[in-house]
PDB file of C-alpha atoms in Angstrom:
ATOM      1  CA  UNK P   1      63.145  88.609  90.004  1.00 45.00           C
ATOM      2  CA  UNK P   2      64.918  91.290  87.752  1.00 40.00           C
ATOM      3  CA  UNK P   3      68.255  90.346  85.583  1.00 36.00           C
ATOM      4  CA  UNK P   4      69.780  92.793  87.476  1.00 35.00           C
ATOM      5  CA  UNK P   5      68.965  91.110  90.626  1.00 36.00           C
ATOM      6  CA  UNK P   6      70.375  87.672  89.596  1.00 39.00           C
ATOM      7  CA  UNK P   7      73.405  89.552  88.674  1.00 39.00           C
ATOM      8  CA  UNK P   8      74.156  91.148  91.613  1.00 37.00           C
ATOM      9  CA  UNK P   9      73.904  87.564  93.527  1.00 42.00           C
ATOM     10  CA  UNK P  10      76.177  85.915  91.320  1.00 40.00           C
ATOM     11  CA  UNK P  11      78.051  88.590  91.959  1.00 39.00           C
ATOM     12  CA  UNK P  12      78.091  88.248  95.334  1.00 39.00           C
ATOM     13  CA  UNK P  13      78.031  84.450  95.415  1.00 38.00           C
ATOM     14  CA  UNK P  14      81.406  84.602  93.377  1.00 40.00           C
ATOM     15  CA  UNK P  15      83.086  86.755  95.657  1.00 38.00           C
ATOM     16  CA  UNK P  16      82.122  84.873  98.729  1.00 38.00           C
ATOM     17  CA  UNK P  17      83.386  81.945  97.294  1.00 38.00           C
ATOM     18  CA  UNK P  18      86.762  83.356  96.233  1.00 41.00           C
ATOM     19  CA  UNK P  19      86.834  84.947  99.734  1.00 41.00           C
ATOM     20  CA  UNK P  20      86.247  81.248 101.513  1.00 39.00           C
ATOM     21  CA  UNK P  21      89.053  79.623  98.581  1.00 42.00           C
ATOM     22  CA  UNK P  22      91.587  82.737  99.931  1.00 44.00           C
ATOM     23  CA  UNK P  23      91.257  82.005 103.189  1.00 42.00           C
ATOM     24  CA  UNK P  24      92.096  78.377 103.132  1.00 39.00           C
ATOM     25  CA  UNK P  25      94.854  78.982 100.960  1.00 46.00           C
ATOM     26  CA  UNK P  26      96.977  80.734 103.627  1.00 52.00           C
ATOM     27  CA  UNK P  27      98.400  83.685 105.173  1.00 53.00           C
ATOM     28  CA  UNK P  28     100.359  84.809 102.583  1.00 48.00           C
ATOM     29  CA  UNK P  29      97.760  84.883  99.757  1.00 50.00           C
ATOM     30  CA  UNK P  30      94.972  85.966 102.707  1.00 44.00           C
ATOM     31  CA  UNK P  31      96.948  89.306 102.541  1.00 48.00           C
ATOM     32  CA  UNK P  32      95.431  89.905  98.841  1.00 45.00           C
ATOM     33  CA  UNK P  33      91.571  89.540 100.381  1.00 43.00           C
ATOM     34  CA  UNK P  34      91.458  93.438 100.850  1.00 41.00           C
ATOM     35  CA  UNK P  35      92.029  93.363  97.355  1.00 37.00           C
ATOM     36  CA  UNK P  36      89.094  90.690  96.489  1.00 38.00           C
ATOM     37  CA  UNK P  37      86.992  92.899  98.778  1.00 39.00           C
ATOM     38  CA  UNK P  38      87.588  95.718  97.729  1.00 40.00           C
ATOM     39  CA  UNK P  39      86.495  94.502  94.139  1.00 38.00           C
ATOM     40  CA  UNK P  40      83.035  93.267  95.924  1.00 38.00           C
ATOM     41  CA  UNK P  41      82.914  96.988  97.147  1.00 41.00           C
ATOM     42  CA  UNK P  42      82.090  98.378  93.511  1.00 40.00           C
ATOM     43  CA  UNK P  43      85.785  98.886  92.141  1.00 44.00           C
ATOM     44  CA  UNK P  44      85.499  96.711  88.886  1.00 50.00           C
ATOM     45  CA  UNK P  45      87.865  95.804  86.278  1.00 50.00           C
ATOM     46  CA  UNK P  46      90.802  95.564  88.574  1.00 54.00           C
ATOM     47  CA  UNK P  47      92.310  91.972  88.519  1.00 62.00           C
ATOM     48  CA  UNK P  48      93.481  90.537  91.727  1.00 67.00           C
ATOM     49  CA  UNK P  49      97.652  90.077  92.079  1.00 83.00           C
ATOM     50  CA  UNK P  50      97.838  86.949  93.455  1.00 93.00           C
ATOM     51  CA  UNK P  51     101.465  85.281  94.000  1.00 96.00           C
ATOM     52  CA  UNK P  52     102.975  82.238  91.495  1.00 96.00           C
ATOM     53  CA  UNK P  53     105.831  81.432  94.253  1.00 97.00           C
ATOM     54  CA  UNK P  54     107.776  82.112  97.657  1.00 98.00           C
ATOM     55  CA  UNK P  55     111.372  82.838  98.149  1.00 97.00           C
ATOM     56  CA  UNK P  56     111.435  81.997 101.711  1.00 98.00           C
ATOM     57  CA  UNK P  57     114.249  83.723 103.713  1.00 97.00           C
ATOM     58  CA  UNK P  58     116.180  82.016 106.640  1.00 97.00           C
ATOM     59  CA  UNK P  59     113.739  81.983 109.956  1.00 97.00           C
ATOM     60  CA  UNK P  60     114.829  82.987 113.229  1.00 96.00           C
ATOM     61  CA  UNK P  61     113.327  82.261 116.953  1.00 96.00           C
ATOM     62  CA  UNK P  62     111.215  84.916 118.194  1.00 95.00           C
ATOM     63  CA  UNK P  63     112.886  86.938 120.741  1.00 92.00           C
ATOM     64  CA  UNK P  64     110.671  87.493 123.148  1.00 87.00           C
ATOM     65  CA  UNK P  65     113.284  90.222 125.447  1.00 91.00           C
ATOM     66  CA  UNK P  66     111.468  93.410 124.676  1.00 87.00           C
ATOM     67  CA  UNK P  67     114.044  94.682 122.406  1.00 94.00           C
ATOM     68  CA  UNK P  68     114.052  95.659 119.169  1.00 96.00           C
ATOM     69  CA  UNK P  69     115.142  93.148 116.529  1.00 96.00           C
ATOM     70  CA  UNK P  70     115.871  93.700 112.726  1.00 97.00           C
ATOM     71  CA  UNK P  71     114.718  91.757 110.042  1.00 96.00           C
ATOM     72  CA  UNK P  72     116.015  92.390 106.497  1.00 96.00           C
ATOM     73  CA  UNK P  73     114.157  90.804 103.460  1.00 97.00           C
ATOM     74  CA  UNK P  74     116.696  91.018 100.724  1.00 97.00           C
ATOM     75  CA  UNK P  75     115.864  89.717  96.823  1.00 98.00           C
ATOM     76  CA  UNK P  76     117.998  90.109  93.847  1.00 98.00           C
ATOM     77  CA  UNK P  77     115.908  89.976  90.088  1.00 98.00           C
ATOM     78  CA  UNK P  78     118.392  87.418  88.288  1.00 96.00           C
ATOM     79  CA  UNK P  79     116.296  87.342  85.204  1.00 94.00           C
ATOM     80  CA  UNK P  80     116.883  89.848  82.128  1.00 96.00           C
ATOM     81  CA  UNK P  81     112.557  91.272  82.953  1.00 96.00           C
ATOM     82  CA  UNK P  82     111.522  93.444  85.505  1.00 97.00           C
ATOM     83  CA  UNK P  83     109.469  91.202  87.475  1.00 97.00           C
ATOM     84  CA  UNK P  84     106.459  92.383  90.252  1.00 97.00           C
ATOM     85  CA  UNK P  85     108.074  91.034  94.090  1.00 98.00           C
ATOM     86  CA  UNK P  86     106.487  92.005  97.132  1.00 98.00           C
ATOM     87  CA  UNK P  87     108.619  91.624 100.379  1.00 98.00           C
ATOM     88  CA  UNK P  88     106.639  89.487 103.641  1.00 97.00           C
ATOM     89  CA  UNK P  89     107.334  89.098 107.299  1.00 97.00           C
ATOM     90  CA  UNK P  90     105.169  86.019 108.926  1.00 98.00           C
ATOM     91  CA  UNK P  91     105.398  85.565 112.602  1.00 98.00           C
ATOM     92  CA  UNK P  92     104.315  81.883 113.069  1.00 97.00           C
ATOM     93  CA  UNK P  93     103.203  80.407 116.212  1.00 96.00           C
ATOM     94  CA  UNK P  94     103.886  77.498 117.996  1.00 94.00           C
ATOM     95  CA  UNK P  95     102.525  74.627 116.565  1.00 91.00           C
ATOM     96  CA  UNK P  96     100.870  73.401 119.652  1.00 88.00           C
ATOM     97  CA  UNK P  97      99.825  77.443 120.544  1.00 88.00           C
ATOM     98  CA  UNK P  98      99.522  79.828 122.248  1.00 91.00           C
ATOM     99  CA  UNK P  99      98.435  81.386 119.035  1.00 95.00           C
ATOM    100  CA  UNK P 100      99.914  85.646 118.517  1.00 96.00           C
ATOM    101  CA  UNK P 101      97.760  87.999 118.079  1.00 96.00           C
ATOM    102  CA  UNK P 102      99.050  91.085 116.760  1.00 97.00           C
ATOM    103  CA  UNK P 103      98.918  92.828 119.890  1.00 96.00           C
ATOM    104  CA  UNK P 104     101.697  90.483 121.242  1.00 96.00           C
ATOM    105  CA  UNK P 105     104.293  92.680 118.834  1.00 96.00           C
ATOM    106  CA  UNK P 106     105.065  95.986 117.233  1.00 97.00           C
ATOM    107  CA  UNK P 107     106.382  95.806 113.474  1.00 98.00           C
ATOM    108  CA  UNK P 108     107.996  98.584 111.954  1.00 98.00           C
ATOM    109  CA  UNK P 109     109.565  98.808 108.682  1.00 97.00           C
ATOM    110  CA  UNK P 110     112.056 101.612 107.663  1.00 97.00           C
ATOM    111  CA  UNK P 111     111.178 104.285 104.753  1.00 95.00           C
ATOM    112  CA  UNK P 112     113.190 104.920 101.977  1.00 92.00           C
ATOM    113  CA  UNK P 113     114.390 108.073 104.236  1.00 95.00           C
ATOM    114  CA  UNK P 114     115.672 105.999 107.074  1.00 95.00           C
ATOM    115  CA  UNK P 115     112.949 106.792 109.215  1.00 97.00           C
ATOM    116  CA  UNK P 116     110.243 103.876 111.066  1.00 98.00           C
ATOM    117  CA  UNK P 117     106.464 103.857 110.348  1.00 97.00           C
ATOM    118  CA  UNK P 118     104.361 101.035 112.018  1.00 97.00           C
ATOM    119  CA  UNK P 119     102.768  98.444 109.703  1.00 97.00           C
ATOM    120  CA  UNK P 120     100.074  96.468 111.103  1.00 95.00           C
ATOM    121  CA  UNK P 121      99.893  92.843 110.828  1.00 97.00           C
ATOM    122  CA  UNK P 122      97.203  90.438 109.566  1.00 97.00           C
ATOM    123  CA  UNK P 123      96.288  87.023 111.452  1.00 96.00           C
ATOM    124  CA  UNK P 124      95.175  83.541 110.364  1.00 93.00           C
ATOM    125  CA  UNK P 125      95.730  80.605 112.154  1.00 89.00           C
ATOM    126  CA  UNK P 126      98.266  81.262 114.194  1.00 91.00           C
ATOM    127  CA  UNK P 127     100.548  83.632 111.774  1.00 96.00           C
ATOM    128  CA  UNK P 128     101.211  87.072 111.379  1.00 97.00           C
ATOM    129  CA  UNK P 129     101.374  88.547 108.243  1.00 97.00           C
ATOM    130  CA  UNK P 130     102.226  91.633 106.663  1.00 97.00           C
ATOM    131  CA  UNK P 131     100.048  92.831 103.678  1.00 96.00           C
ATOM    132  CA  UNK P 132     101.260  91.895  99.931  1.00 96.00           C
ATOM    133  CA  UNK P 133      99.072  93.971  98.175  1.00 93.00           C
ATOM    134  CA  UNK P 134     100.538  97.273  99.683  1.00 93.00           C
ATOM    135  CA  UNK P 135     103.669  95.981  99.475  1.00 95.00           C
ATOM    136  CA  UNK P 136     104.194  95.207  95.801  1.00 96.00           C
ATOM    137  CA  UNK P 137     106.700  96.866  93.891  1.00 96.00           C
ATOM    138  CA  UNK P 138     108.319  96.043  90.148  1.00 97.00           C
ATOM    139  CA  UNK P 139     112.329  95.258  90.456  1.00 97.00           C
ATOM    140  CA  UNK P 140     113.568  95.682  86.984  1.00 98.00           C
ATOM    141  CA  UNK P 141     116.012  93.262  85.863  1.00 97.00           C
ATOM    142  CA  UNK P 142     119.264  92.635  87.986  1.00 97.00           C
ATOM    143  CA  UNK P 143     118.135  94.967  91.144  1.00 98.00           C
ATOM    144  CA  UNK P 144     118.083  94.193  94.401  1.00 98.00           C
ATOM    145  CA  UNK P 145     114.890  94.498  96.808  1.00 97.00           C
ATOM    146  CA  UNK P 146     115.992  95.503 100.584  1.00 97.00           C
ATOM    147  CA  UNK P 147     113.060  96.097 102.930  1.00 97.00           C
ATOM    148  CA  UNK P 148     114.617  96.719 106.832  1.00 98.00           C
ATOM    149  CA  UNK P 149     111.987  95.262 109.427  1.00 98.00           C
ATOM    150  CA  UNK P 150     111.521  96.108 112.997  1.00 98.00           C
ATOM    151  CA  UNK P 151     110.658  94.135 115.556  1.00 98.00           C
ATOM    152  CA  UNK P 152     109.295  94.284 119.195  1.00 97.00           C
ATOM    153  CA  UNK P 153     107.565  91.610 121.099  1.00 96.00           C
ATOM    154  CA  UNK P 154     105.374  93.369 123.873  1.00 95.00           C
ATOM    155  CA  UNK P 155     103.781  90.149 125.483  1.00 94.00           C
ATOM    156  CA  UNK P 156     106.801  88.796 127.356  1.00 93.00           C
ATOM    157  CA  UNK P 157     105.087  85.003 126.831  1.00 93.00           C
ATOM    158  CA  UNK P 158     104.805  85.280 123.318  1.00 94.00           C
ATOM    159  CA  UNK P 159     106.811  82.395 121.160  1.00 95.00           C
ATOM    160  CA  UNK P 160     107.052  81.840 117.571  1.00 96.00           C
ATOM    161  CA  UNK P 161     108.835  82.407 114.301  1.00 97.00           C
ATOM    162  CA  UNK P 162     110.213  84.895 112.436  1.00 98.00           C
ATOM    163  CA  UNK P 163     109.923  84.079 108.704  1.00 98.00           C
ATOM    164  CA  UNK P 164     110.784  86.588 105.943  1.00 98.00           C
ATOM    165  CA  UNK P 165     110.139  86.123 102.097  1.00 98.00           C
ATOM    166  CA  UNK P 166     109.412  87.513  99.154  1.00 98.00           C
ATOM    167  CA  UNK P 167     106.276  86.929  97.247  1.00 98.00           C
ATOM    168  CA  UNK P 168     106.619  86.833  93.003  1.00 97.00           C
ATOM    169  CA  UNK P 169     104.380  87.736  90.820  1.00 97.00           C
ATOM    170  CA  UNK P 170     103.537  86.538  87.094  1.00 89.00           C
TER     171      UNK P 170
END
């Protein structure tokens, strides 16, 4: 077997691994897998943003009415660095299930020109997630992160949580 060989299953081997460690870790560090796979895809040298801590947001019920709901994940940079943040909407289920799917809602979130664009959600046991790593953005020092959500439950039976926070970074 060729040196080459061995080195693309370590390779491989590594990034299964950190794959299987990422998805036991959660929802909100699953959202950074497209990054780890993307790195498995031949796109070397990146490193992989994964969040120190959580600033979680008050939760609300999920109204399940067919109407249109607003969520607004707000986060003020109190320290004297710019600092990386990344703004998160989970939609947990019931303990006890049914479990969401993402088909049971639309999730919009509103452009910096006031206008909606759909963002689709991720799912792992039981939560709905929106992505981190497309979300990321650097707040400099003493400026205020405001990301408007949208929400619509289509399957009338669906219950849950709505839980907005920000992810940090470094």
């Amino acid at each position: 077997m060729s040196l080459k060989n061995n080195r693309l299953r370590l390779a491989s081997v590594a990034v299964t691994v950190a794959l299987a460690g990422l998805a036991t870790a959660g929802p909100a560090v699953a959202a950074t897998q497209q990054t780890v796979a993307g790195a498995s895809a031949g796109v070397q040298g990146q490193a992989v943003a994964i969040p120190t801590d959580f600033v979680d947001l008050p939760t609300s019920p999920l109204s399940a009415d067919s109407a249109s709901h607003e969520f607004t994940v707000t986060y003020r940079n109190e320290s004297s660095v710019d600092r990386t943040v990344a703004p998160q909407l989970l939609v947990e289920s019931p303990d006890a299930g049914p479990f969401l799917t993402p088909a049971d809602i639309k999730l919009e979130r509103r452009t910096t020109h006031g206008c909606w664009e759909a963002v689709q959600v991720g799912t792992q046991s039981g939560t709905l997630f929106t992505d981190l790593s497309t979300a990321q953005r650097t707040l400099h020092a003493g400026d205020t992160l405001t990301q408007v959500y949208r929400l619509t439950v289509v399957n009338p039976q669906a219950k849950g949580t709505v839980a907005p926070r920000v992810a940090l970074y470094g």
